[in-house]
PDB file of C-alpha atoms in Angstrom:
ATOM      1  CA  UNK A   1      28.187 101.063 -26.315  1.00 58.00           C
ATOM      2  CA  UNK A   2      24.491 100.596 -27.173  1.00 59.00           C
ATOM      3  CA  UNK A   3      23.241 102.616 -30.158  1.00 59.00           C
ATOM      4  CA  UNK A   4      21.628 105.959 -29.376  1.00 58.00           C
ATOM      5  CA  UNK A   5      17.848 106.363 -29.840  1.00 55.00           C
ATOM      6  CA  UNK A   6      16.960 107.182 -33.430  1.00 50.00           C
ATOM      7  CA  UNK A   7      16.256 110.786 -34.353  1.00 51.00           C
ATOM      8  CA  UNK A   8      14.272 110.586 -37.573  1.00 50.00           C
ATOM      9  CA  UNK A   9      10.852 109.030 -37.908  1.00 53.00           C
ATOM     10  CA  UNK A  10      11.342 107.309 -41.275  1.00 59.00           C
ATOM     11  CA  UNK A  11      12.030 103.613 -41.743  1.00 65.00           C
ATOM     12  CA  UNK A  12      15.685 104.377 -42.397  1.00 65.00           C
ATOM     13  CA  UNK A  13      16.025 104.616 -38.621  1.00 66.00           C
ATOM     14  CA  UNK A  14      15.457 100.847 -38.408  1.00 72.00           C
ATOM     15  CA  UNK A  15      19.103 100.459 -39.365  1.00 74.00           C
ATOM     16  CA  UNK A  16      19.986 101.963 -35.974  1.00 75.00           C
ATOM     17  CA  UNK A  17      18.320  99.046 -34.216  1.00 83.00           C
ATOM     18  CA  UNK A  18      20.796  96.970 -32.212  1.00 86.00           C
ATOM     19  CA  UNK A  19      20.809  93.624 -34.051  1.00 88.00           C
ATOM     20  CA  UNK A  20      22.279  91.822 -31.073  1.00 92.00           C
ATOM     21  CA  UNK A  21      19.200  92.754 -29.039  1.00 91.00           C
ATOM     22  CA  UNK A  22      16.753  92.391 -31.935  1.00 91.00           C
ATOM     23  CA  UNK A  23      17.156  88.596 -32.273  1.00 93.00           C
ATOM     24  CA  UNK A  24      13.942  87.140 -30.700  1.00 93.00           C
ATOM     25  CA  UNK A  25      15.574  84.655 -28.310  1.00 95.00           C
ATOM     26  CA  UNK A  26      18.065  87.238 -27.044  1.00 95.00           C
ATOM     27  CA  UNK A  27      15.340  89.859 -26.788  1.00 95.00           C
ATOM     28  CA  UNK A  28      13.383  87.434 -24.623  1.00 94.00           C
ATOM     29  CA  UNK A  29      16.411  86.754 -22.401  1.00 95.00           C
ATOM     30  CA  UNK A  30      17.095  90.482 -22.022  1.00 95.00           C
ATOM     31  CA  UNK A  31      13.435  91.210 -21.209  1.00 94.00           C
ATOM     32  CA  UNK A  32      13.410  88.604 -18.434  1.00 94.00           C
ATOM     33  CA  UNK A  33      16.711  89.774 -17.014  1.00 95.00           C
ATOM     34  CA  UNK A  34      15.548  93.406 -17.214  1.00 94.00           C
ATOM     35  CA  UNK A  35      12.693  92.853 -14.723  1.00 92.00           C
ATOM     36  CA  UNK A  36      14.779  90.939 -12.164  1.00 93.00           C
ATOM     37  CA  UNK A  37      18.098  91.563 -10.446  1.00 93.00           C
ATOM     38  CA  UNK A  38      19.547  88.170 -11.412  1.00 93.00           C
ATOM     39  CA  UNK A  39      18.387  84.710 -12.420  1.00 93.00           C
ATOM     40  CA  UNK A  40      19.915  81.305 -13.065  1.00 91.00           C
ATOM     41  CA  UNK A  41      19.949  79.096 -16.190  1.00 91.00           C
ATOM     42  CA  UNK A  42      17.006  76.937 -15.057  1.00 90.00           C
ATOM     43  CA  UNK A  43      14.804  79.993 -14.591  1.00 91.00           C
ATOM     44  CA  UNK A  44      15.594  81.281 -18.092  1.00 92.00           C
ATOM     45  CA  UNK A  45      15.102  77.843 -19.660  1.00 91.00           C
ATOM     46  CA  UNK A  46      11.680  77.523 -17.991  1.00 89.00           C
ATOM     47  CA  UNK A  47      10.597  80.991 -19.050  1.00 89.00           C
ATOM     48  CA  UNK A  48      11.988  81.048 -22.586  1.00 91.00           C
ATOM     49  CA  UNK A  49      11.630  77.360 -23.603  1.00 89.00           C
ATOM     50  CA  UNK A  50      15.125  77.473 -25.102  1.00 92.00           C
ATOM     51  CA  UNK A  51      17.422  74.444 -24.860  1.00 90.00           C
ATOM     52  CA  UNK A  52      20.559  74.506 -22.686  1.00 89.00           C
ATOM     53  CA  UNK A  53      22.781  74.749 -25.763  1.00 91.00           C
ATOM     54  CA  UNK A  54      20.762  77.506 -27.361  1.00 93.00           C
ATOM     55  CA  UNK A  55      20.546  79.532 -24.181  1.00 94.00           C
ATOM     56  CA  UNK A  56      24.248  79.064 -23.532  1.00 93.00           C
ATOM     57  CA  UNK A  57      25.147  80.288 -27.032  1.00 95.00           C
ATOM     58  CA  UNK A  58      22.960  83.406 -26.692  1.00 96.00           C
ATOM     59  CA  UNK A  59      24.288  84.154 -23.210  1.00 95.00           C
ATOM     60  CA  UNK A  60      27.863  83.891 -24.529  1.00 95.00           C
ATOM     61  CA  UNK A  61      27.080  86.464 -27.254  1.00 95.00           C
ATOM     62  CA  UNK A  62      25.422  88.810 -24.786  1.00 96.00           C
ATOM     63  CA  UNK A  63      28.300  88.379 -22.352  1.00 96.00           C
ATOM     64  CA  UNK A  64      30.857  89.095 -25.087  1.00 96.00           C
ATOM     65  CA  UNK A  65      28.964  92.296 -25.933  1.00 95.00           C
ATOM     66  CA  UNK A  66      29.100  93.308 -22.268  1.00 95.00           C
ATOM     67  CA  UNK A  67      25.302  93.177 -21.894  1.00 96.00           C
ATOM     68  CA  UNK A  68      25.127  90.231 -19.491  1.00 96.00           C
ATOM     69  CA  UNK A  69      27.275  89.383 -16.512  1.00 96.00           C
ATOM     70  CA  UNK A  70      27.781  85.752 -15.513  1.00 94.00           C
ATOM     71  CA  UNK A  71      28.703  85.174 -11.876  1.00 93.00           C
ATOM     72  CA  UNK A  72      29.424  81.987  -9.961  1.00 88.00           C
ATOM     73  CA  UNK A  73      28.199  81.792  -6.400  1.00 84.00           C
ATOM     74  CA  UNK A  74      27.267  79.208  -3.806  1.00 80.00           C
ATOM     75  CA  UNK A  75      23.690  78.430  -2.798  1.00 75.00           C
ATOM     76  CA  UNK A  76      24.138  76.305   0.296  1.00 73.00           C
ATOM     77  CA  UNK A  77      27.118  74.159  -0.654  1.00 75.00           C
ATOM     78  CA  UNK A  78      26.321  73.931  -4.361  1.00 77.00           C
ATOM     79  CA  UNK A  79      27.875  76.185  -7.021  1.00 79.00           C
ATOM     80  CA  UNK A  80      25.323  78.260  -8.880  1.00 83.00           C
ATOM     81  CA  UNK A  81      25.677  80.348 -12.021  1.00 88.00           C
ATOM     82  CA  UNK A  82      23.685  83.565 -11.893  1.00 93.00           C
ATOM     83  CA  UNK A  83      23.025  85.864 -14.823  1.00 95.00           C
ATOM     84  CA  UNK A  84      22.305  89.564 -14.636  1.00 96.00           C
ATOM     85  CA  UNK A  85      22.170  92.554 -16.956  1.00 96.00           C
ATOM     86  CA  UNK A  86      25.068  94.980 -16.840  1.00 96.00           C
ATOM     87  CA  UNK A  87      24.375  98.719 -16.827  1.00 95.00           C
ATOM     88  CA  UNK A  88      25.272  98.664 -20.518  1.00 96.00           C
ATOM     89  CA  UNK A  89      22.854  95.815 -21.148  1.00 95.00           C
ATOM     90  CA  UNK A  90      20.043  97.691 -19.412  1.00 95.00           C
ATOM     91  CA  UNK A  91      20.795 100.809 -21.438  1.00 95.00           C
ATOM     92  CA  UNK A  92      20.879  98.777 -24.680  1.00 94.00           C
ATOM     93  CA  UNK A  93      17.518  97.183 -23.922  1.00 94.00           C
ATOM     94  CA  UNK A  94      15.968 100.550 -23.004  1.00 92.00           C
ATOM     95  CA  UNK A  95      17.295 102.150 -26.173  1.00 90.00           C
ATOM     96  CA  UNK A  96      16.038  99.246 -28.276  1.00 91.00           C
ATOM     97  CA  UNK A  97      12.547  99.609 -26.799  1.00 88.00           C
ATOM     98  CA  UNK A  98      12.509 103.355 -27.421  1.00 86.00           C
ATOM     99  CA  UNK A  99      13.686 102.914 -30.995  1.00 84.00           C
ATOM    100  CA  UNK A 100      11.212 100.160 -31.831  1.00 84.00           C
ATOM    101  CA  UNK A 101       8.351 102.041 -30.190  1.00 82.00           C
ATOM    102  CA  UNK A 102       9.188 105.173 -32.139  1.00 79.00           C
ATOM    103  CA  UNK A 103       9.463 103.329 -35.444  1.00 78.00           C
ATOM    104  CA  UNK A 104       6.283 101.301 -34.963  1.00 76.00           C
ATOM    105  CA  UNK A 105       4.242 104.178 -33.537  1.00 74.00           C
ATOM    106  CA  UNK A 106       4.976 106.247 -36.638  1.00 70.00           C
ATOM    107  CA  UNK A 107       3.589 103.621 -39.010  1.00 70.00           C
ATOM    108  CA  UNK A 108       0.049 104.230 -40.270  1.00 71.00           C
ATOM    109  CA  UNK A 109      -2.720 101.795 -39.164  1.00 68.00           C
TER     110      UNK A 109
ATOM    111  CA  UNK B   1       3.946  93.892 -33.318  1.00 47.00           C
ATOM    112  CA  UNK B   2       3.104  94.600 -29.690  1.00 52.00           C
ATOM    113  CA  UNK B   3       5.351  96.492 -27.310  1.00 60.00           C
ATOM    114  CA  UNK B   4       6.862  94.390 -24.516  1.00 68.00           C
ATOM    115  CA  UNK B   5       4.750  94.811 -21.390  1.00 80.00           C
ATOM    116  CA  UNK B   6       7.500  94.597 -18.784  1.00 83.00           C
ATOM    117  CA  UNK B   7       5.143  95.215 -15.853  1.00 84.00           C
ATOM    118  CA  UNK B   8       2.989  92.238 -16.898  1.00 85.00           C
ATOM    119  CA  UNK B   9       6.125  90.152 -17.391  1.00 85.00           C
ATOM    120  CA  UNK B  10       7.351  91.034 -13.904  1.00 84.00           C
ATOM    121  CA  UNK B  11       3.926  90.283 -12.379  1.00 84.00           C
ATOM    122  CA  UNK B  12       3.853  86.897 -14.118  1.00 83.00           C
ATOM    123  CA  UNK B  13       7.336  85.985 -12.860  1.00 85.00           C
ATOM    124  CA  UNK B  14       6.513  86.749  -9.243  1.00 84.00           C
ATOM    125  CA  UNK B  15       2.983  85.365  -9.178  1.00 83.00           C
ATOM    126  CA  UNK B  16       4.388  82.106 -10.636  1.00 84.00           C
ATOM    127  CA  UNK B  17       6.376  81.645  -7.417  1.00 85.00           C
ATOM    128  CA  UNK B  18       3.035  80.886  -5.698  1.00 91.00           C
ATOM    129  CA  UNK B  19       2.127  78.095  -8.135  1.00 91.00           C
ATOM    130  CA  UNK B  20       3.764  75.403  -5.991  1.00 93.00           C
ATOM    131  CA  UNK B  21       1.036  75.578  -3.303  1.00 94.00           C
ATOM    132  CA  UNK B  22       3.549  75.752  -0.435  1.00 95.00           C
ATOM    133  CA  UNK B  23       2.288  79.115   0.830  1.00 94.00           C
ATOM    134  CA  UNK B  24      -1.280  77.778   0.676  1.00 95.00           C
ATOM    135  CA  UNK B  25      -0.297  74.870   2.922  1.00 96.00           C
ATOM    136  CA  UNK B  26       1.293  77.277   5.380  1.00 94.00           C
ATOM    137  CA  UNK B  27      -1.702  79.646   5.434  1.00 93.00           C
ATOM    138  CA  UNK B  28      -4.141  76.717   5.704  1.00 94.00           C
ATOM    139  CA  UNK B  29      -2.293  75.230   8.670  1.00 93.00           C
ATOM    140  CA  UNK B  30      -2.220  78.616  10.431  1.00 89.00           C
ATOM    141  CA  UNK B  31      -5.989  78.859   9.913  1.00 89.00           C
ATOM    142  CA  UNK B  32      -6.485  75.282  11.081  1.00 92.00           C
ATOM    143  CA  UNK B  33      -4.975  76.369  14.400  1.00 88.00           C
ATOM    144  CA  UNK B  34      -8.078  78.497  15.066  1.00 85.00           C
ATOM    145  CA  UNK B  35     -10.174  75.328  14.712  1.00 86.00           C
ATOM    146  CA  UNK B  36      -7.926  73.009  16.732  1.00 88.00           C
ATOM    147  CA  UNK B  37      -6.696  75.266  19.570  1.00 85.00           C
ATOM    148  CA  UNK B  38     -10.175  75.581  21.217  1.00 83.00           C
ATOM    149  CA  UNK B  39     -10.472  71.772  21.155  1.00 84.00           C
ATOM    150  CA  UNK B  40      -7.029  71.395  22.746  1.00 84.00           C
ATOM    151  CA  UNK B  41      -8.204  73.890  25.351  1.00 80.00           C
ATOM    152  CA  UNK B  42     -11.024  71.496  26.252  1.00 79.00           C
ATOM    153  CA  UNK B  43      -8.400  68.921  27.204  1.00 81.00           C
ATOM    154  CA  UNK B  44      -5.740  70.993  28.966  1.00 80.00           C
ATOM    155  CA  UNK B  45      -7.968  73.856  30.195  1.00 76.00           C
ATOM    156  CA  UNK B  46      -5.486  76.663  29.561  1.00 73.00           C
ATOM    157  CA  UNK B  47      -5.907  79.327  26.861  1.00 69.00           C
ATOM    158  CA  UNK B  48      -2.206  80.118  27.044  1.00 71.00           C
ATOM    159  CA  UNK B  49      -0.835  76.558  26.773  1.00 78.00           C
ATOM    160  CA  UNK B  50      -3.393  75.418  24.216  1.00 75.00           C
ATOM    161  CA  UNK B  51      -2.112  78.175  21.880  1.00 74.00           C
ATOM    162  CA  UNK B  52       1.427  76.878  22.390  1.00 80.00           C
ATOM    163  CA  UNK B  53       0.361  73.290  21.705  1.00 83.00           C
ATOM    164  CA  UNK B  54      -0.285  74.184  18.030  1.00 84.00           C
ATOM    165  CA  UNK B  55       3.055  75.957  17.678  1.00 87.00           C
ATOM    166  CA  UNK B  56       5.088  72.815  16.761  1.00 90.00           C
ATOM    167  CA  UNK B  57       2.669  72.151  13.869  1.00 90.00           C
ATOM    168  CA  UNK B  58       3.088  75.724  12.602  1.00 89.00           C
ATOM    169  CA  UNK B  59       6.841  75.375  12.976  1.00 92.00           C
ATOM    170  CA  UNK B  60       6.859  72.080  11.064  1.00 94.00           C
ATOM    171  CA  UNK B  61       4.878  73.639   8.187  1.00 93.00           C
ATOM    172  CA  UNK B  62       7.168  76.676   8.213  1.00 93.00           C
ATOM    173  CA  UNK B  63      10.165  74.326   7.853  1.00 95.00           C
ATOM    174  CA  UNK B  64       8.330  72.462   5.067  1.00 95.00           C
ATOM    175  CA  UNK B  65       7.797  75.822   3.319  1.00 94.00           C
ATOM    176  CA  UNK B  66      11.486  76.706   3.645  1.00 94.00           C
ATOM    177  CA  UNK B  67      12.891  73.320   2.590  1.00 94.00           C
ATOM    178  CA  UNK B  68      10.131  72.822   0.009  1.00 95.00           C
ATOM    179  CA  UNK B  69      11.101  76.069  -1.720  1.00 93.00           C
ATOM    180  CA  UNK B  70      14.742  74.976  -1.703  1.00 91.00           C
ATOM    181  CA  UNK B  71      14.395  71.296  -2.635  1.00 91.00           C
ATOM    182  CA  UNK B  72      11.114  71.098  -4.580  1.00 93.00           C
ATOM    183  CA  UNK B  73      10.592  74.498  -6.222  1.00 93.00           C
ATOM    184  CA  UNK B  74      14.103  75.788  -6.901  1.00 90.00           C
ATOM    185  CA  UNK B  75      15.419  72.732  -8.820  1.00 90.00           C
ATOM    186  CA  UNK B  76      12.310  72.911 -11.039  1.00 91.00           C
ATOM    187  CA  UNK B  77      11.870  76.617 -11.748  1.00 90.00           C
ATOM    188  CA  UNK B  78      15.306  77.975 -10.921  1.00 89.00           C
ATOM    189  CA  UNK B  79      16.469  80.811  -8.763  1.00 89.00           C
ATOM    190  CA  UNK B  80      15.532  84.419  -9.398  1.00 90.00           C
ATOM    191  CA  UNK B  81      16.276  87.513  -7.350  1.00 91.00           C
ATOM    192  CA  UNK B  82      14.042  90.579  -7.322  1.00 89.00           C
ATOM    193  CA  UNK B  83      15.195  94.057  -8.277  1.00 89.00           C
ATOM    194  CA  UNK B  84      15.870  96.518  -5.414  1.00 90.00           C
ATOM    195  CA  UNK B  85      12.539  98.239  -6.228  1.00 88.00           C
ATOM    196  CA  UNK B  86      10.689  94.939  -5.925  1.00 88.00           C
ATOM    197  CA  UNK B  87      12.531  94.169  -2.653  1.00 90.00           C
ATOM    198  CA  UNK B  88      11.449  97.547  -1.251  1.00 92.00           C
ATOM    199  CA  UNK B  89       7.858  96.758  -2.237  1.00 88.00           C
ATOM    200  CA  UNK B  90       8.070  93.362  -0.513  1.00 88.00           C
ATOM    201  CA  UNK B  91       9.517  94.854   2.667  1.00 91.00           C
ATOM    202  CA  UNK B  92       6.675  97.418   2.735  1.00 90.00           C
ATOM    203  CA  UNK B  93       4.254  94.486   2.403  1.00 88.00           C
ATOM    204  CA  UNK B  94       6.005  92.640   5.249  1.00 89.00           C
ATOM    205  CA  UNK B  95       5.818  95.710   7.506  1.00 92.00           C
ATOM    206  CA  UNK B  96       2.119  96.193   6.729  1.00 88.00           C
ATOM    207  CA  UNK B  97       1.546  92.547   7.723  1.00 84.00           C
ATOM    208  CA  UNK B  98       3.541  92.969  10.941  1.00 88.00           C
ATOM    209  CA  UNK B  99       1.561  96.131  11.797  1.00 88.00           C
ATOM    210  CA  UNK B 100      -1.817  94.486  11.122  1.00 83.00           C
ATOM    211  CA  UNK B 101      -0.879  91.319  13.033  1.00 79.00           C
ATOM    212  CA  UNK B 102       0.349  93.433  15.984  1.00 85.00           C
ATOM    213  CA  UNK B 103      -2.977  95.238  15.932  1.00 83.00           C
ATOM    214  CA  UNK B 104      -4.652  91.807  15.957  1.00 77.00           C
ATOM    215  CA  UNK B 105      -2.586  90.678  18.961  1.00 77.00           C
ATOM    216  CA  UNK B 106      -3.128  93.909  20.930  1.00 81.00           C
ATOM    217  CA  UNK B 107      -6.863  93.788  20.136  1.00 76.00           C
ATOM    218  CA  UNK B 108      -6.992  90.165  21.274  1.00 72.00           C
ATOM    219  CA  UNK B 109      -5.184  90.908  24.538  1.00 75.00           C
ATOM    220  CA  UNK B 110      -7.449  93.892  25.297  1.00 76.00           C
ATOM    221  CA  UNK B 111     -10.570  91.876  24.460  1.00 69.00           C
ATOM    222  CA  UNK B 112      -9.461  88.881  26.538  1.00 67.00           C
ATOM    223  CA  UNK B 113      -8.130  90.619  29.633  1.00 71.00           C
ATOM    224  CA  UNK B 114      -9.970  93.882  30.043  1.00 69.00           C
ATOM    225  CA  UNK B 115     -12.508  94.433  27.351  1.00 63.00           C
ATOM    226  CA  UNK B 116     -15.549  92.848  28.884  1.00 66.00           C
ATOM    227  CA  UNK B 117     -18.149  90.736  27.107  1.00 67.00           C
ATOM    228  CA  UNK B 118     -19.003  93.332  24.407  1.00 69.00           C
ATOM    229  CA  UNK B 119     -15.425  93.800  23.234  1.00 68.00           C
ATOM    230  CA  UNK B 120     -14.781  90.052  23.422  1.00 67.00           C
ATOM    231  CA  UNK B 121     -17.814  89.508  21.193  1.00 69.00           C
ATOM    232  CA  UNK B 122     -16.689  92.119  18.655  1.00 74.00           C
ATOM    233  CA  UNK B 123     -13.089  90.866  18.471  1.00 75.00           C
ATOM    234  CA  UNK B 124     -13.623  87.974  15.998  1.00 72.00           C
ATOM    235  CA  UNK B 125     -15.191  90.412  13.493  1.00 76.00           C
ATOM    236  CA  UNK B 126     -12.388  92.908  14.053  1.00 78.00           C
ATOM    237  CA  UNK B 127      -9.788  90.182  13.550  1.00 78.00           C
ATOM    238  CA  UNK B 128     -11.589  88.879  10.466  1.00 79.00           C
ATOM    239  CA  UNK B 129     -11.589  92.365   8.967  1.00 81.00           C
ATOM    240  CA  UNK B 130      -7.847  92.729   9.606  1.00 84.00           C
ATOM    241  CA  UNK B 131      -7.155  89.316   8.064  1.00 84.00           C
ATOM    242  CA  UNK B 132      -9.214  90.281   5.007  1.00 87.00           C
ATOM    243  CA  UNK B 133      -7.182  93.501   4.776  1.00 87.00           C
ATOM    244  CA  UNK B 134      -3.878  91.583   4.906  1.00 88.00           C
ATOM    245  CA  UNK B 135      -4.933  89.051   2.294  1.00 90.00           C
ATOM    246  CA  UNK B 136      -6.363  91.701  -0.023  1.00 91.00           C
ATOM    247  CA  UNK B 137      -3.152  93.734   0.139  1.00 89.00           C
ATOM    248  CA  UNK B 138      -1.070  90.571  -0.491  1.00 89.00           C
ATOM    249  CA  UNK B 139      -3.340  89.479  -3.355  1.00 91.00           C
ATOM    250  CA  UNK B 140      -3.056  92.914  -4.959  1.00 89.00           C
ATOM    251  CA  UNK B 141       0.686  93.430  -4.482  1.00 86.00           C
ATOM    252  CA  UNK B 142       1.692  89.852  -5.354  1.00 87.00           C
ATOM    253  CA  UNK B 143      -0.908  89.414  -8.137  1.00 87.00           C
ATOM    254  CA  UNK B 144      -2.186  86.161  -6.608  1.00 91.00           C
ATOM    255  CA  UNK B 145      -5.962  86.311  -7.091  1.00 92.00           C
ATOM    256  CA  UNK B 146      -6.835  83.339  -4.867  1.00 94.00           C
ATOM    257  CA  UNK B 147      -5.573  85.232  -1.793  1.00 94.00           C
ATOM    258  CA  UNK B 148      -8.708  87.411  -2.089  1.00 94.00           C
ATOM    259  CA  UNK B 149     -10.768  84.215  -1.662  1.00 95.00           C
ATOM    260  CA  UNK B 150      -8.619  83.095   1.282  1.00 94.00           C
ATOM    261  CA  UNK B 151      -9.163  86.479   2.936  1.00 92.00           C
ATOM    262  CA  UNK B 152     -12.890  86.143   2.378  1.00 92.00           C
ATOM    263  CA  UNK B 153     -12.916  82.577   3.748  1.00 93.00           C
ATOM    264  CA  UNK B 154     -11.047  83.693   6.852  1.00 89.00           C
ATOM    265  CA  UNK B 155     -13.362  86.646   7.459  1.00 88.00           C
ATOM    266  CA  UNK B 156     -16.411  84.418   6.932  1.00 89.00           C
ATOM    267  CA  UNK B 157     -15.156  81.747   9.345  1.00 87.00           C
ATOM    268  CA  UNK B 158     -15.543  83.821  12.560  1.00 83.00           C
ATOM    269  CA  UNK B 159     -18.560  85.740  11.238  1.00 83.00           C
ATOM    270  CA  UNK B 160     -20.567  82.661  10.246  1.00 84.00           C
ATOM    271  CA  UNK B 161     -19.357  80.816  13.377  1.00 82.00           C
ATOM    272  CA  UNK B 162     -20.584  83.610  15.679  1.00 77.00           C
ATOM    273  CA  UNK B 163     -23.864  83.919  13.789  1.00 79.00           C
ATOM    274  CA  UNK B 164     -24.694  80.208  13.899  1.00 79.00           C
ATOM    275  CA  UNK B 165     -23.491  79.879  17.493  1.00 75.00           C
ATOM    276  CA  UNK B 166     -25.750  82.750  18.574  1.00 74.00           C
ATOM    277  CA  UNK B 167     -28.678  80.824  17.050  1.00 73.00           C
ATOM    278  CA  UNK B 168     -27.625  77.687  18.919  1.00 71.00           C
ATOM    279  CA  UNK B 169     -27.138  75.515  15.881  1.00 68.00           C
ATOM    280  CA  UNK B 170     -26.207  72.055  17.160  1.00 67.00           C
ATOM    281  CA  UNK B 171     -23.259  71.583  14.783  1.00 65.00           C
ATOM    282  CA  UNK B 172     -21.570  74.746  16.043  1.00 63.00           C
ATOM    283  CA  UNK B 173     -22.583  74.504  19.698  1.00 65.00           C
ATOM    284  CA  UNK B 174     -19.040  74.809  21.064  1.00 68.00           C
ATOM    285  CA  UNK B 175     -16.377  77.535  20.898  1.00 73.00           C
ATOM    286  CA  UNK B 176     -18.489  79.947  18.835  1.00 73.00           C
ATOM    287  CA  UNK B 177     -18.519  77.402  16.011  1.00 78.00           C
ATOM    288  CA  UNK B 178     -14.842  78.055  15.255  1.00 80.00           C
ATOM    289  CA  UNK B 179     -13.807  74.357  15.116  1.00 85.00           C
ATOM    290  CA  UNK B 180     -16.320  73.862  12.301  1.00 87.00           C
ATOM    291  CA  UNK B 181     -16.088  77.153  10.388  1.00 88.00           C
ATOM    292  CA  UNK B 182     -12.298  77.583  10.612  1.00 90.00           C
ATOM    293  CA  UNK B 183     -11.956  73.840   9.986  1.00 92.00           C
ATOM    294  CA  UNK B 184     -13.882  74.159   6.724  1.00 94.00           C
ATOM    295  CA  UNK B 185     -12.024  77.327   5.625  1.00 94.00           C
ATOM    296  CA  UNK B 186      -8.611  75.819   6.505  1.00 95.00           C
ATOM    297  CA  UNK B 187      -9.464  72.544   4.749  1.00 96.00           C
ATOM    298  CA  UNK B 188     -10.355  74.386   1.537  1.00 96.00           C
ATOM    299  CA  UNK B 189      -7.032  76.259   1.655  1.00 96.00           C
ATOM    300  CA  UNK B 190      -4.973  73.162   2.531  1.00 97.00           C
ATOM    301  CA  UNK B 191      -6.651  71.044  -0.182  1.00 97.00           C
ATOM    302  CA  UNK B 192      -5.966  73.835  -2.703  1.00 97.00           C
ATOM    303  CA  UNK B 193      -2.311  73.802  -1.595  1.00 97.00           C
ATOM    304  CA  UNK B 194      -2.019  70.023  -1.907  1.00 97.00           C
ATOM    305  CA  UNK B 195      -3.628  70.030  -5.384  1.00 97.00           C
ATOM    306  CA  UNK B 196      -1.367  72.883  -6.521  1.00 96.00           C
ATOM    307  CA  UNK B 197       1.725  71.127  -5.164  1.00 96.00           C
ATOM    308  CA  UNK B 198       0.883  67.818  -6.879  1.00 96.00           C
ATOM    309  CA  UNK B 199       0.093  69.610 -10.150  1.00 96.00           C
ATOM    310  CA  UNK B 200       3.296  71.645  -9.885  1.00 94.00           C
ATOM    311  CA  UNK B 201       5.454  68.549  -9.320  1.00 95.00           C
ATOM    312  CA  UNK B 202       3.777  66.700 -12.208  1.00 94.00           C
ATOM    313  CA  UNK B 203       3.826  69.617 -14.642  1.00 92.00           C
ATOM    314  CA  UNK B 204       7.323  70.855 -13.838  1.00 89.00           C
ATOM    315  CA  UNK B 205       9.879  68.041 -13.873  1.00 89.00           C
ATOM    316  CA  UNK B 206      13.446  68.756 -12.851  1.00 87.00           C
ATOM    317  CA  UNK B 207      15.326  69.610 -16.074  1.00 82.00           C
ATOM    318  CA  UNK B 208      18.169  67.304 -17.178  1.00 75.00           C
ATOM    319  CA  UNK B 209      21.513  68.159 -15.633  1.00 64.00           C
ATOM    320  CA  UNK B 210      23.306  70.035 -18.396  1.00 58.00           C
ATOM    321  CA  UNK B 211      23.749  73.295 -16.601  1.00 59.00           C
ATOM    322  CA  UNK B 212      27.095  74.997 -16.135  1.00 61.00           C
ATOM    323  CA  UNK B 213      26.820  73.879 -12.506  1.00 61.00           C
ATOM    324  CA  UNK B 214      26.505  70.178 -13.366  1.00 54.00           C
ATOM    325  CA  UNK B 215      28.934  67.992 -11.416  1.00 47.00           C
TER     326      UNK B 215
END
C-alpha cells in the first residue's frame, strides 16, 4: 500500500515519502506512465534516456512493488511488452506528489 | 525543486507524435488536390470524375501514413496508448472535424447545384473559414503550433486566388487561381513534411534490439 499523505508540515514528514517512488529514474518512469494508459519499452527509453538494463531493473522493482503491470500482447504478428501503472501505482504517485508539494510549499523562500 | 507539470508532460508526449511529418504529407497532398483537380477537369471535362481522379493519390498517401506510422515511427519512438480521458478528447476532435467537413460538403453541393453565381462566389471563402476553424481547433487541442500556419495557408489560398483572378492577373487566369495558390500552399506543407520526416529518421535511429520482445 502506498504511504498516506503526510499530516504535519515539518521536515519530519519527509520520512513518509515513498523511497521507491522518490528515486529520480523511477519517478520519471512513473510520471510518464501516469499521463498515458500504457507504453512500451522503446517509448520509455526514448523519453527517459535510460539504458535497456537500467530501465529493466527499475521496472522490475516497480512491478515487484505492485506499482507497474507488465503485459505481453501482439501488435500485428509481433509480441510486444506493454507497461502500465496499476491503481496502486497511480495512488502511490499521487500521494508522493501531494507529500512533496506540501513539504516544499511549507519551506520559506 | 519544481513540481512535476503533468499537463505539460502529456502535451509534449502527444505533440511529439507529429514530429515525423507524416500528417503534414497527408494534409499537403489533400490540399494539392484543390490545385490539380481543376486541371484534370480541363482534360476530362467532368467535375464529378475529376474529383475521383485524385482519390487514388489521397488513398496512397493515407496508406503511407498508416504504414509509415507502423514501420517508420513506431520502431523509433515506441508505442504509447492514450488515457481514456485523452481518447474522449480525440473523439470529440474527430467529431468536430466530421461536422465541419460535412458542412463544407453540404455548402459545396448547395453552391454548385442551386446557389447561383453569388453563393458559388462566396463558397471558397466559406470553405476557407471552415478549414481555418478545423486547423485551429486541431492545433490547440493537439498542441501542434504549425497547424495554425497550415490553416492560414489554406484560408489564404482560395482568398488570394479569387482576389487575383478577379483582377485578371495572367498567372492566375484559370480556375480562380486555385492551381497556383493551392499549389503553393500545398507545396509548403508537403516540403515541411518531407523535411520533418528526413530529420526524424536521421535524429531518431531504431534502438538496438535488446528489448524483452527481441527474437
